[in-house]
PDB file of C-alpha atoms and ligand atoms in Angstrom:
ATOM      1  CA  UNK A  21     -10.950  13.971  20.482  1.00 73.00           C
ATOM      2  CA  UNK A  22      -7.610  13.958  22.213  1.00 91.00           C
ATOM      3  CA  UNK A  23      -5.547  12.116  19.546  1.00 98.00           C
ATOM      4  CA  UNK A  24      -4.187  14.147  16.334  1.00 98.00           C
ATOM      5  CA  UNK A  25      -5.290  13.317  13.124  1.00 98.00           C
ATOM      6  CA  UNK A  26      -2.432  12.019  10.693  1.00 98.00           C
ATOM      7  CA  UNK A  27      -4.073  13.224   7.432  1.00 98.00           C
ATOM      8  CA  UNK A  28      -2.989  11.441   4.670  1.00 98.00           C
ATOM      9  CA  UNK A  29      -4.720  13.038   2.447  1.00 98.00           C
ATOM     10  CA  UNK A  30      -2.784  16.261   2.471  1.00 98.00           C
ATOM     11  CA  UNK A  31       0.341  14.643   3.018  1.00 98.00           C
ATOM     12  CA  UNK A  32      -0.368  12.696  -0.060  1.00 98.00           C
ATOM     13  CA  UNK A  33      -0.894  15.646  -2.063  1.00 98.00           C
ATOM     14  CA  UNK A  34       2.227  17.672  -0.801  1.00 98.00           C
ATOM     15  CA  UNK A  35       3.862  14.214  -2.512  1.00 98.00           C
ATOM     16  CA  UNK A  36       1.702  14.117  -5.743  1.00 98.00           C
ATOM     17  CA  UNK A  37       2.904  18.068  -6.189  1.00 98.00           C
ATOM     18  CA  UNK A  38       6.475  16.977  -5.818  1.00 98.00           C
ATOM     19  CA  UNK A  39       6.124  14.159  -8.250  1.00 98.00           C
ATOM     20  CA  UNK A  40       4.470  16.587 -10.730  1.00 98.00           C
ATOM     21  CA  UNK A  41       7.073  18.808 -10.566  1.00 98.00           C
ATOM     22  CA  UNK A  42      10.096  16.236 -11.292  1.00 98.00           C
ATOM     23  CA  UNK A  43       8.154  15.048 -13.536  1.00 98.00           C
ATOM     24  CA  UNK A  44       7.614  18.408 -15.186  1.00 98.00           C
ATOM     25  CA  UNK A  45      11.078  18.906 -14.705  1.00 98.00           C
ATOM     26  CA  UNK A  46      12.499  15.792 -16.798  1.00 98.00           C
ATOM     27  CA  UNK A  47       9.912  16.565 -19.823  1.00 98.00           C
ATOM     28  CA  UNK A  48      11.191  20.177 -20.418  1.00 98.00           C
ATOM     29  CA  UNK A  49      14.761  18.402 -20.101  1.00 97.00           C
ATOM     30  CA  UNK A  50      13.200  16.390 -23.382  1.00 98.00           C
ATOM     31  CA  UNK A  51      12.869  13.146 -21.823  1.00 98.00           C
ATOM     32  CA  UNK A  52       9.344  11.005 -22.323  1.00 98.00           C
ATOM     33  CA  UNK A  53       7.258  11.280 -19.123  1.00 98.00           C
ATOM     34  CA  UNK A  54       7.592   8.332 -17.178  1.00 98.00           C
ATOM     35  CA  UNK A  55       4.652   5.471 -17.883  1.00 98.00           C
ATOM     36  CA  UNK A  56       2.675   3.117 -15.883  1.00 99.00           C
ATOM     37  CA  UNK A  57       0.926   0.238 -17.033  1.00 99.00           C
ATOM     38  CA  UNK A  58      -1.702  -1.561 -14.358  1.00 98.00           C
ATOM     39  CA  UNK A  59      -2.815  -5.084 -15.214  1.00 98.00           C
ATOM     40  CA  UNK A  60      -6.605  -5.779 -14.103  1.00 98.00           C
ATOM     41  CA  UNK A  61      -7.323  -9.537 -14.440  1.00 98.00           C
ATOM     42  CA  UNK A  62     -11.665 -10.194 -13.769  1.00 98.00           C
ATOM     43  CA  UNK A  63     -14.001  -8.033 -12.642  1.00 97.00           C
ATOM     44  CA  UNK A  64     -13.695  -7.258  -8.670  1.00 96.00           C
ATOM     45  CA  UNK A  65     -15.663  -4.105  -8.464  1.00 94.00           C
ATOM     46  CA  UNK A  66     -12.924  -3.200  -5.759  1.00 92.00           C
ATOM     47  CA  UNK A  67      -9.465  -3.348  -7.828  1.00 96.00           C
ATOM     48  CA  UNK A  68     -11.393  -1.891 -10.947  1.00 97.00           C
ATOM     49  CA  UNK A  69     -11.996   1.391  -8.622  1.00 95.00           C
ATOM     50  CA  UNK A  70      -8.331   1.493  -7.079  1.00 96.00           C
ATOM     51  CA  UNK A  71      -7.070   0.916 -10.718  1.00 98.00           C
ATOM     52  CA  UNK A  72      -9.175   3.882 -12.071  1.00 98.00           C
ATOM     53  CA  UNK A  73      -8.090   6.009  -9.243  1.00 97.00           C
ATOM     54  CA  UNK A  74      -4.605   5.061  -9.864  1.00 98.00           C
ATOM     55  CA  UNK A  75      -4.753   6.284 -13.929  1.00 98.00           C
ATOM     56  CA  UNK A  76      -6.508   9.598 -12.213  1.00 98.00           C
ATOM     57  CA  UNK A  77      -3.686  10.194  -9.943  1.00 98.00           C
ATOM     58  CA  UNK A  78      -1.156   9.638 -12.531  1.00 98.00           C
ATOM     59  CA  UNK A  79      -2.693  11.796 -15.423  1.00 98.00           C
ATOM     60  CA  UNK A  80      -2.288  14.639 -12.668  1.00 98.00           C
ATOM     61  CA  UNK A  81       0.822  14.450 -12.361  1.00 98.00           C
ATOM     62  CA  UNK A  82       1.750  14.242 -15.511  1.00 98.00           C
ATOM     63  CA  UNK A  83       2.319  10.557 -15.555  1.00 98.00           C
ATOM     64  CA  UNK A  84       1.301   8.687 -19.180  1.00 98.00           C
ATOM     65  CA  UNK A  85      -0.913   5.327 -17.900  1.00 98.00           C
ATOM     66  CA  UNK A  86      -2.349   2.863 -20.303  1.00 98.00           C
ATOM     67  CA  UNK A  87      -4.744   0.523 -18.682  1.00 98.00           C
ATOM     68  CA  UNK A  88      -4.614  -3.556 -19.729  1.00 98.00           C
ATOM     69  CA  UNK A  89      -7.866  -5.703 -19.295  1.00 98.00           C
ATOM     70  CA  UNK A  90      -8.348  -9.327 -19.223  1.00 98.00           C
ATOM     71  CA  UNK A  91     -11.335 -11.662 -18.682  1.00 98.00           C
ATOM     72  CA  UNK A  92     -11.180 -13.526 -15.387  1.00 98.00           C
ATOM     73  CA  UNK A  93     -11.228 -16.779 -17.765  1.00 98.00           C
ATOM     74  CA  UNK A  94      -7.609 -15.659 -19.032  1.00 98.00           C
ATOM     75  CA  UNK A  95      -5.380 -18.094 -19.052  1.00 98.00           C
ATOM     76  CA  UNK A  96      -1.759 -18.312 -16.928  1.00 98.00           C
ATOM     77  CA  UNK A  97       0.159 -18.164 -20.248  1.00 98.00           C
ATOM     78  CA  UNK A  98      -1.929 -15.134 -21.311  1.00 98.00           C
ATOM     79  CA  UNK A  99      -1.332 -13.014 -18.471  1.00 98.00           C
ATOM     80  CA  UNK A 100       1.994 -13.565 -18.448  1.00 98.00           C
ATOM     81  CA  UNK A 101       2.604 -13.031 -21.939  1.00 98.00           C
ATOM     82  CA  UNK A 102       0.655  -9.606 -21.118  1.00 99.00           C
ATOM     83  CA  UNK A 103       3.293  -8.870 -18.539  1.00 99.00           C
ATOM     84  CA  UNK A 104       6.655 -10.113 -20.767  1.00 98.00           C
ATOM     85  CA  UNK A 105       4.939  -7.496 -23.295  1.00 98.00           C
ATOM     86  CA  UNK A 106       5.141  -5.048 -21.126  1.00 99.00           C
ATOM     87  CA  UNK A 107       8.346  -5.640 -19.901  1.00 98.00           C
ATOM     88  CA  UNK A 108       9.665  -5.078 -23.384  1.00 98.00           C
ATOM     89  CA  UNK A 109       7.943  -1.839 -23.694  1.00 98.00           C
ATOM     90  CA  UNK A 110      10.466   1.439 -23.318  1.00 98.00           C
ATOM     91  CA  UNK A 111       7.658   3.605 -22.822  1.00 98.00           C
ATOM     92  CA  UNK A 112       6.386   1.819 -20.234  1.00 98.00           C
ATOM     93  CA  UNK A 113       8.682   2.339 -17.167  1.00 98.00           C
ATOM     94  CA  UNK A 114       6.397   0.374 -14.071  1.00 99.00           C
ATOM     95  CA  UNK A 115       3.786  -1.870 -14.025  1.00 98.00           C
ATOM     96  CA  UNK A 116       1.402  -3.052 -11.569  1.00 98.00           C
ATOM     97  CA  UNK A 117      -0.553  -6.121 -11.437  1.00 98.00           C
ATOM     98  CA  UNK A 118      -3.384  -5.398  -9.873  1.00 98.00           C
ATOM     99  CA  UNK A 119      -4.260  -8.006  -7.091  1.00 97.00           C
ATOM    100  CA  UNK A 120      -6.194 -10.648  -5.654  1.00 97.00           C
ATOM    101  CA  UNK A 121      -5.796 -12.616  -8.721  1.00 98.00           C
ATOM    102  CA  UNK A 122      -8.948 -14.330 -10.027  1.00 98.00           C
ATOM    103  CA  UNK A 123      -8.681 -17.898  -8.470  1.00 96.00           C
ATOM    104  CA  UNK A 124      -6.965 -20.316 -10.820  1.00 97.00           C
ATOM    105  CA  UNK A 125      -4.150 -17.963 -11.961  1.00 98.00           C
ATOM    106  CA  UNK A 126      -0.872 -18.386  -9.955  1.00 98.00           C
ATOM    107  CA  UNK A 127       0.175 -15.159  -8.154  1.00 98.00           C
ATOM    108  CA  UNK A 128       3.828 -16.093  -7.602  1.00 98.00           C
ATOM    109  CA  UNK A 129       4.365 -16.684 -11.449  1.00 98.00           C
ATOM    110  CA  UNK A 130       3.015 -13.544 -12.633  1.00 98.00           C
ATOM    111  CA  UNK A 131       4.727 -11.338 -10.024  1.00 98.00           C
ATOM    112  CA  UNK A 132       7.760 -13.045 -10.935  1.00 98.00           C
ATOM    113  CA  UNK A 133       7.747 -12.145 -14.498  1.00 98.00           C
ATOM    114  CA  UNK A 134       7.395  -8.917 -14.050  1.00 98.00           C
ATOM    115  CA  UNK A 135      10.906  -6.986 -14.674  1.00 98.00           C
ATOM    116  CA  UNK A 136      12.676  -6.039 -11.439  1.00 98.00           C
ATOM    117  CA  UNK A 137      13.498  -2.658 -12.400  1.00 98.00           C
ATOM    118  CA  UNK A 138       8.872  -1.837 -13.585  1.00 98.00           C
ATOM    119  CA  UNK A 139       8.089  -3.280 -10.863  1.00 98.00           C
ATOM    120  CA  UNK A 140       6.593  -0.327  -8.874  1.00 98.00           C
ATOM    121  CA  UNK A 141       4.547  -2.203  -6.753  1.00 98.00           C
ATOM    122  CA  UNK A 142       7.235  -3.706  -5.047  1.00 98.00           C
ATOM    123  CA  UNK A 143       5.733  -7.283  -4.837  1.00 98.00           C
ATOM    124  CA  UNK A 144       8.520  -9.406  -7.317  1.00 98.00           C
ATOM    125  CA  UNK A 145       9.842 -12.135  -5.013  1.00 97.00           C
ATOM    126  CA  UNK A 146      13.492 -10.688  -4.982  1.00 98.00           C
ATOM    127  CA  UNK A 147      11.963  -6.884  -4.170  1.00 98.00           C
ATOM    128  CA  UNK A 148      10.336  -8.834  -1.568  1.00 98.00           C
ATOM    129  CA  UNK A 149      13.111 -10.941  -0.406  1.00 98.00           C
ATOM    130  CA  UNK A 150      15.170  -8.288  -0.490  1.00 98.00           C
ATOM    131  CA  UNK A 151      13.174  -5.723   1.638  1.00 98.00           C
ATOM    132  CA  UNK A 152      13.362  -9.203   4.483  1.00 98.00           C
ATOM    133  CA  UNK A 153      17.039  -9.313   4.464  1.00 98.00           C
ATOM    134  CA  UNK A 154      19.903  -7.322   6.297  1.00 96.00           C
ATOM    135  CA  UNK A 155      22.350  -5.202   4.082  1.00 96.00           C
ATOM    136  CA  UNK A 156      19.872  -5.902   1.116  1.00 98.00           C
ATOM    137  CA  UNK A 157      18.108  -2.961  -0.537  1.00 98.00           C
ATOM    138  CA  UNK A 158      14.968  -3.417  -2.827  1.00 98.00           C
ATOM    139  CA  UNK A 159      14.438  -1.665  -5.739  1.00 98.00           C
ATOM    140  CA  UNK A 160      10.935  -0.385  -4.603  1.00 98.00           C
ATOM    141  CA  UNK A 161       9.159  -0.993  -1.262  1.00 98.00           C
ATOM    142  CA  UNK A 162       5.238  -1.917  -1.355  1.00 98.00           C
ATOM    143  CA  UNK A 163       3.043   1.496  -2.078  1.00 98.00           C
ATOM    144  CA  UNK A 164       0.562   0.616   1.268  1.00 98.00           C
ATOM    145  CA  UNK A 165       3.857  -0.512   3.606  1.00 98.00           C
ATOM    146  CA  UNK A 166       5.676   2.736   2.410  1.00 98.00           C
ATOM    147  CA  UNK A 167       2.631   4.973   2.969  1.00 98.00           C
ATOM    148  CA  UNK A 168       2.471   3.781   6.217  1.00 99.00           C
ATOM    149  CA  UNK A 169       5.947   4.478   7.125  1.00 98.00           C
ATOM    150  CA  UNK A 170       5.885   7.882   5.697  1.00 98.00           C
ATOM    151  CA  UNK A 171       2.799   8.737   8.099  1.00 98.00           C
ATOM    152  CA  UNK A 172       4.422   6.678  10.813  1.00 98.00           C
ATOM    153  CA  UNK A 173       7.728   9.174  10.934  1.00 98.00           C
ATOM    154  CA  UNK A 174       5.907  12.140  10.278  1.00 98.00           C
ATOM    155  CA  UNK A 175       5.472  11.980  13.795  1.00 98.00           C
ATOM    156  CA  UNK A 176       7.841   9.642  15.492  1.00 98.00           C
ATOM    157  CA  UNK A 177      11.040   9.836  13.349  1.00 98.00           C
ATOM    158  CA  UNK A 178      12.967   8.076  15.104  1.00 98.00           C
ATOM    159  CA  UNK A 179      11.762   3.901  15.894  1.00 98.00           C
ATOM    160  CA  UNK A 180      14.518   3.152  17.600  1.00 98.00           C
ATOM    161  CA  UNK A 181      13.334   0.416  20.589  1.00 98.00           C
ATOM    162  CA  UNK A 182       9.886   1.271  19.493  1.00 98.00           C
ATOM    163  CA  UNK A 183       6.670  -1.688  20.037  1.00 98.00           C
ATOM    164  CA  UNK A 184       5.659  -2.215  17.141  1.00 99.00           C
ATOM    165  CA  UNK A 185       2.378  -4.256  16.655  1.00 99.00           C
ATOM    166  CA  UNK A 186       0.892  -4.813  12.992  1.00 99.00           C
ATOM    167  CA  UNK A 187      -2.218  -6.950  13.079  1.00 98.00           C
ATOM    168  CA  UNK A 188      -2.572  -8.957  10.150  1.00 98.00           C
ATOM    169  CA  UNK A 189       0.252 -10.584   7.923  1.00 98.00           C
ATOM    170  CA  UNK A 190      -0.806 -10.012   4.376  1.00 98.00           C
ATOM    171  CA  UNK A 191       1.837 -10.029   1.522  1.00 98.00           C
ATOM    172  CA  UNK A 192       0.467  -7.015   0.425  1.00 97.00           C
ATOM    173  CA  UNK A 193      -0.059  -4.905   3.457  1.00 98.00           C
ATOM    174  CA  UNK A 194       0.491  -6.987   6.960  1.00 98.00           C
ATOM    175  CA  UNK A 195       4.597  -8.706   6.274  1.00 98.00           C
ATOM    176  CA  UNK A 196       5.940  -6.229   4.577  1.00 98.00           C
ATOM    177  CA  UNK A 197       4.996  -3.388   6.967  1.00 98.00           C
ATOM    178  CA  UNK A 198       6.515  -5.410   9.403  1.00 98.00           C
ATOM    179  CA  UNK A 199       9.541  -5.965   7.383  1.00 98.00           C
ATOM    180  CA  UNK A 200       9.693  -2.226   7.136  1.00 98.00           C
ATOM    181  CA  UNK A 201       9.503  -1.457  10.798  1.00 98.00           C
ATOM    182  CA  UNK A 202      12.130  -4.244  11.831  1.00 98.00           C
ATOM    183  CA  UNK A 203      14.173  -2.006   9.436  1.00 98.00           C
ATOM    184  CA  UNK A 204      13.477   1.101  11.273  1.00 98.00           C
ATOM    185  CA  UNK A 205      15.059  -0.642  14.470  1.00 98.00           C
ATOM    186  CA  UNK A 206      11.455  -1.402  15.943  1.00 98.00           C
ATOM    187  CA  UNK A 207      10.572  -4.479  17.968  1.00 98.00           C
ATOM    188  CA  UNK A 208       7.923  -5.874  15.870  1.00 98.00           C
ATOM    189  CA  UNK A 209       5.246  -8.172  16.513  1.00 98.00           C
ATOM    190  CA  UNK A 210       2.795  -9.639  13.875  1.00 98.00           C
ATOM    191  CA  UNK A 211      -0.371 -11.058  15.402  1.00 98.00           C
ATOM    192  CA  UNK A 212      -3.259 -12.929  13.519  1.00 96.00           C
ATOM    193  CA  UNK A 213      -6.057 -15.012  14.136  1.00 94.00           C
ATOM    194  CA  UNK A 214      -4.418 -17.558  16.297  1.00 97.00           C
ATOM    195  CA  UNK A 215      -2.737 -14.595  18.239  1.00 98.00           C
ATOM    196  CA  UNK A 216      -3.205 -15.132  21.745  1.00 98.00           C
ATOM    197  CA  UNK A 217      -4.140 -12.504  24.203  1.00 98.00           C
ATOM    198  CA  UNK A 218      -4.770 -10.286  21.348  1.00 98.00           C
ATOM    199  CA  UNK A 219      -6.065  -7.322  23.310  1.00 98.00           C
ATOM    200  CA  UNK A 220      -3.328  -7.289  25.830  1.00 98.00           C
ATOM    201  CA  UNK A 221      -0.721  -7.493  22.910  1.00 98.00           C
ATOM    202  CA  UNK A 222      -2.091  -4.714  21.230  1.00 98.00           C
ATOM    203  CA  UNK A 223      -1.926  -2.453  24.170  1.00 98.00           C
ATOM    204  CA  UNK A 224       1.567  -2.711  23.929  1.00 98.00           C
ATOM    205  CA  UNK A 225       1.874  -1.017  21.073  1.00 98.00           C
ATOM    206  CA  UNK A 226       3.444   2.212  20.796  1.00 98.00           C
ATOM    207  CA  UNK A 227       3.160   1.934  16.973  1.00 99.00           C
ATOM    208  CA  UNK A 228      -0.146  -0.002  15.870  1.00 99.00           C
ATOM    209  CA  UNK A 229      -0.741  -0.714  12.312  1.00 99.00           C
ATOM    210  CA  UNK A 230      -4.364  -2.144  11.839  1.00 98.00           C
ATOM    211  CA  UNK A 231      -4.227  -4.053   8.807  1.00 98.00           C
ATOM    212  CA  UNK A 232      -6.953  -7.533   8.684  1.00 97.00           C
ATOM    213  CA  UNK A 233     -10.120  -6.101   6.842  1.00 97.00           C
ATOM    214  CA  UNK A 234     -12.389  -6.585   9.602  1.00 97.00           C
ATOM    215  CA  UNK A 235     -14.515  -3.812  10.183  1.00 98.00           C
ATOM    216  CA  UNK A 236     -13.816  -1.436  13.435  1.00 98.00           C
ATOM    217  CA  UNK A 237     -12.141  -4.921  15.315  1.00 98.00           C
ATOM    218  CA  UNK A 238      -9.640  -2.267  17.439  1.00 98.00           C
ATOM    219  CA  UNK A 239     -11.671  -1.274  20.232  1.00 98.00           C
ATOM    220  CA  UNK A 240     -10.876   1.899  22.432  1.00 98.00           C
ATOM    221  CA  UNK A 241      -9.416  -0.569  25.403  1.00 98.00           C
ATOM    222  CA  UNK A 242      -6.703  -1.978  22.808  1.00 98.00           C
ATOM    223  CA  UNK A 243      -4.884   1.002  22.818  1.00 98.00           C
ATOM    224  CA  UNK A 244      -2.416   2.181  25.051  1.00 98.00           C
ATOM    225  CA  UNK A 245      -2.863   6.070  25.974  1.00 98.00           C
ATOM    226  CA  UNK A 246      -1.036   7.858  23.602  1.00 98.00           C
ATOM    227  CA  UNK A 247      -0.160   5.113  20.949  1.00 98.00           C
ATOM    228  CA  UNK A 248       0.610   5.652  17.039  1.00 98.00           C
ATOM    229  CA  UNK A 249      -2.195   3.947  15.127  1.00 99.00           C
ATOM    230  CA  UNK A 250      -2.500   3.111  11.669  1.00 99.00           C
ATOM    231  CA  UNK A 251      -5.646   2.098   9.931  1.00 98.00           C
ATOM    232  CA  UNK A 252      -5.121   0.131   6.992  1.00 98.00           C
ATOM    233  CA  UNK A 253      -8.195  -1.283   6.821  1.00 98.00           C
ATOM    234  CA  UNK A 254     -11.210  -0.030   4.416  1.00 95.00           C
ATOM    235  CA  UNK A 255     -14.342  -2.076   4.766  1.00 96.00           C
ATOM    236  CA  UNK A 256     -18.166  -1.070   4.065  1.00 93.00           C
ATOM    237  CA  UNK A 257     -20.603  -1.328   6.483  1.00 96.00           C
ATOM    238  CA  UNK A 258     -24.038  -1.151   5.442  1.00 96.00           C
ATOM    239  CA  UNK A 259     -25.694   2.045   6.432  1.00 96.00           C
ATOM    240  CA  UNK A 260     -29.064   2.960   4.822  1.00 96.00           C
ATOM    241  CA  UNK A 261     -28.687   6.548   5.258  1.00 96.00           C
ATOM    242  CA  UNK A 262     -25.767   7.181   2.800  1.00 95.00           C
ATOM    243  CA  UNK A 263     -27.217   7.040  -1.345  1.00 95.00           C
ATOM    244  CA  UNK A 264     -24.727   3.954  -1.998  1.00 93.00           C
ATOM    245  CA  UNK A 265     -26.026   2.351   0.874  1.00 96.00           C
ATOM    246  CA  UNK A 266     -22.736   1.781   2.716  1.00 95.00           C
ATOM    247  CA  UNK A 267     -19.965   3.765   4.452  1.00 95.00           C
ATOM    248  CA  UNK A 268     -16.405   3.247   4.250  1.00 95.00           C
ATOM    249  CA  UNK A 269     -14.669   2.587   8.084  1.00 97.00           C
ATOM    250  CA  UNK A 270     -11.796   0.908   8.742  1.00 98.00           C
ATOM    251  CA  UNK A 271     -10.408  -1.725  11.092  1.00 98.00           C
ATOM    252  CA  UNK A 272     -10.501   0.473  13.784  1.00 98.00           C
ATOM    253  CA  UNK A 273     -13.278   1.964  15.653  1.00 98.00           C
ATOM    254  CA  UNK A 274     -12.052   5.284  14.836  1.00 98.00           C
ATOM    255  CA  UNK A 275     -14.420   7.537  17.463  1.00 98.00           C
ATOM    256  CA  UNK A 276     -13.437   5.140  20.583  1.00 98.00           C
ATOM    257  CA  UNK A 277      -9.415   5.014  20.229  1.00 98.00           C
ATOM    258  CA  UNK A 278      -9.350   8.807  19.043  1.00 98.00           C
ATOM    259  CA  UNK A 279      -9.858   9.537  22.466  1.00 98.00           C
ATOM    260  CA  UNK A 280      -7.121   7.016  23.528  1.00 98.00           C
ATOM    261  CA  UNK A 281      -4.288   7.400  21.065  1.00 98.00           C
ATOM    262  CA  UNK A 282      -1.714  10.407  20.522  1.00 98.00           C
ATOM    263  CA  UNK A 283      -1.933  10.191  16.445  1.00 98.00           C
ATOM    264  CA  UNK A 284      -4.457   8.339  14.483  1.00 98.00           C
ATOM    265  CA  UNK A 285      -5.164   8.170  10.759  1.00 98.00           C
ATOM    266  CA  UNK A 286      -8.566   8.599   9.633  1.00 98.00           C
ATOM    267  CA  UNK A 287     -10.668   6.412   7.140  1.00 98.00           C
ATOM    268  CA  UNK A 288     -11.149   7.593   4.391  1.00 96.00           C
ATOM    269  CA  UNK A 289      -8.253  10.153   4.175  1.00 97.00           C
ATOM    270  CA  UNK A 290      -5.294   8.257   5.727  1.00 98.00           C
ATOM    271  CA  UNK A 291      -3.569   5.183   4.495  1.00 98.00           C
ATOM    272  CA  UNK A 292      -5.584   5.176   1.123  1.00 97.00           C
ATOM    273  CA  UNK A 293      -4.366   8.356  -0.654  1.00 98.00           C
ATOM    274  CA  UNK A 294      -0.732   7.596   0.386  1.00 98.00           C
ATOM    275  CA  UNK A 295      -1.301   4.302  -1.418  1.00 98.00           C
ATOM    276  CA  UNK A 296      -1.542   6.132  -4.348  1.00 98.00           C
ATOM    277  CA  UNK A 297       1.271   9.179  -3.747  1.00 98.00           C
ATOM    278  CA  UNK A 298       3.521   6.049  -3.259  1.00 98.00           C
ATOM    279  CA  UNK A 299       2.993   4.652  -6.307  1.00 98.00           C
ATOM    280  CA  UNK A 300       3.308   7.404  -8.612  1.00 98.00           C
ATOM    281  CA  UNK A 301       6.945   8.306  -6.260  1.00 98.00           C
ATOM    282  CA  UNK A 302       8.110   4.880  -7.265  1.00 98.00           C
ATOM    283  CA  UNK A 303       7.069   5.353 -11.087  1.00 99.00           C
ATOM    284  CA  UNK A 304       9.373   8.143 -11.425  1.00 98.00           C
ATOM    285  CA  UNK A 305      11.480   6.290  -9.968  1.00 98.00           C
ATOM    286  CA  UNK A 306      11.985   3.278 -12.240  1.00 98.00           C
ATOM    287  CA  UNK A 307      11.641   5.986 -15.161  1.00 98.00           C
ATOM    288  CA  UNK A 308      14.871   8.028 -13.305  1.00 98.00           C
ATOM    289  CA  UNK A 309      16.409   4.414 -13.423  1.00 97.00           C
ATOM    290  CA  UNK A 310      15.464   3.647 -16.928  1.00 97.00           C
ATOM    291  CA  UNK A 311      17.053   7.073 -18.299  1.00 88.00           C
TER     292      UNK A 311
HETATM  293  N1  GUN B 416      -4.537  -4.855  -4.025  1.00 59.97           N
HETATM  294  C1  GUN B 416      -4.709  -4.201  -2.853  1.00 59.97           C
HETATM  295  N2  GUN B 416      -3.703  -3.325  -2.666  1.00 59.97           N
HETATM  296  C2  GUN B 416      -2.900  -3.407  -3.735  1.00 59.97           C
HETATM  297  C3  GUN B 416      -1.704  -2.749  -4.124  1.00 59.97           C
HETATM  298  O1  GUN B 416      -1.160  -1.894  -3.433  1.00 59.97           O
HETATM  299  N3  GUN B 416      -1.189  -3.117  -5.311  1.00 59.97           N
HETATM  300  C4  GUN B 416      -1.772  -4.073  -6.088  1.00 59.97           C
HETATM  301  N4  GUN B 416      -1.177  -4.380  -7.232  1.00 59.97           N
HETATM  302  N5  GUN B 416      -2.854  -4.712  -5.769  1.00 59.97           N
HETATM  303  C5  GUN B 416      -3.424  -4.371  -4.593  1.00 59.97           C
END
């Protein structure tokens, strides 16, 4: 292995002790510890494991999280009365609507409803149209985008001039990571599955961020020798030797381009646990805003 290892993991939990202790901090100063409230709409055995790890993460830290559940045969009006709810809620200070969506419910409208100053997650059209605009400053930045960035500087602070490639163009993961970067004074391309040349344009990359949820597509050869790559991606691949009967890689084929790049992030223990350390930064956040 030639490349180092960005290890989110333990810069995630230099974050989560940090958070703890503000939080810590503001509770012996006699204010209420800052509150989080996810939304889980359906059943997809996914969210319902990144929502439970997010209630984990915050009862750590001393964060107060109530969890909301809704059948995936809610209505529109019903989630977003959920939402309005919460938005008139002191105690609560962010709240995160856990996504995809079940089909039939319109994204935009519940995102929308959601109050500017709770929304932790970063994804309420004005955050969002913010974060795209020059001069403009959102209230919070997406928890996966900042993660990224965080890992990103750790070890090339400064982006100035730098290729930037992100692969994929997701509103949760793909734009907004791009967004970020074009921010940091990076030249930014976003490819996707009408990219041309796709291989060549990756190997440009001084900065790759792998975000499409396709299992190990970044091949050794994509990489240019000492690149920055980011692996967004977490995908199971079946594998009859582990009890669940899966693993967990990402989009990259992680033991080919760790011999290629300078600084990779590993699945699990990269991208993921940042996620997470983002979200809870951004909760104490809107509580810090709220009082
Ligand atoms: N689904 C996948 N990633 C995320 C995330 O960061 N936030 C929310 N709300 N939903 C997601």
């Amino acid at each position: 292995m030639t490349a180092q290892l960005l290890n989110g993991a333990a810069v995630a939990e230099q974050i989560r002790a940090q958070v703890a202790k503000e939080v810590a901090e503001r509770v012996a100063e006699g204010k209420p510890a800052p509150g989080l409230a996810t939304v889980l709409v359906g059943e997809n055995p996914a969210s319902q494991v990144y929502v439970k790890s997010k209630h984990k993460a915050c009862q750590q830290v001393g964060i107060q999280s109530s969890g909301y559940e809704l059948p995936a045969s809610a209505s529109q009006g019903e989630v977003e009365a959920l939402v309005r709810k919460l938005n008139d809620d002191p105690a609560v200070n962010g709240i995160l609507v856990q996504l995809p969506l079940p089909s039939g419910l319109d994204e935009e409208r519940v995102l929308n409803t959601v109050s500017l100053q709770k929304d932790v997650d970063g994804f309420h059209p004005v955050n969002i149209g913010r974060l795209a605009q020059k001069g403009r400053e959102p209230l919070f930045i997406p928890c996966t985008p900042a993660g990224c960035m965080v890992l990103i500087e750790s070890v090339l602070p400064d982006l100035n001039g730098a290729n930037a490639v992100v692969l994929g163009r997701s509103n949760i993961v793909g734009m907004p990571v791009a967004l970020l970067l074009v921010r940091a004074n990076a030249t930014v391309t976003i490819c996707h599955s009408r990219t041309k040349n796709l291989k060549d344009v990756c190997r440009s990359a001084d900065v790759l961020v792998a975000a499409v949820g396709r299992a190990e597509m970044v091949r050794g050869d994509w990489v240019r020798p000492g690149a920055v790559v980011i692996d967004v991606g977490i995908n199971r691949v079946e594998d009859a030797s582990k009890a669940k009967g899966y693993r967990l890689v990402g989009d990259v084929a992680f033991d080919e381009v760790k011999e290629v790049a300078g600084c990779i992030t590993p699945v699990p223990g990269g991208v993921g646990p940042m996620t997470i350390a983002m979200l809870l930064q951004n909760t104490l956040r809107a509580a810090r805003m709220a009082g």
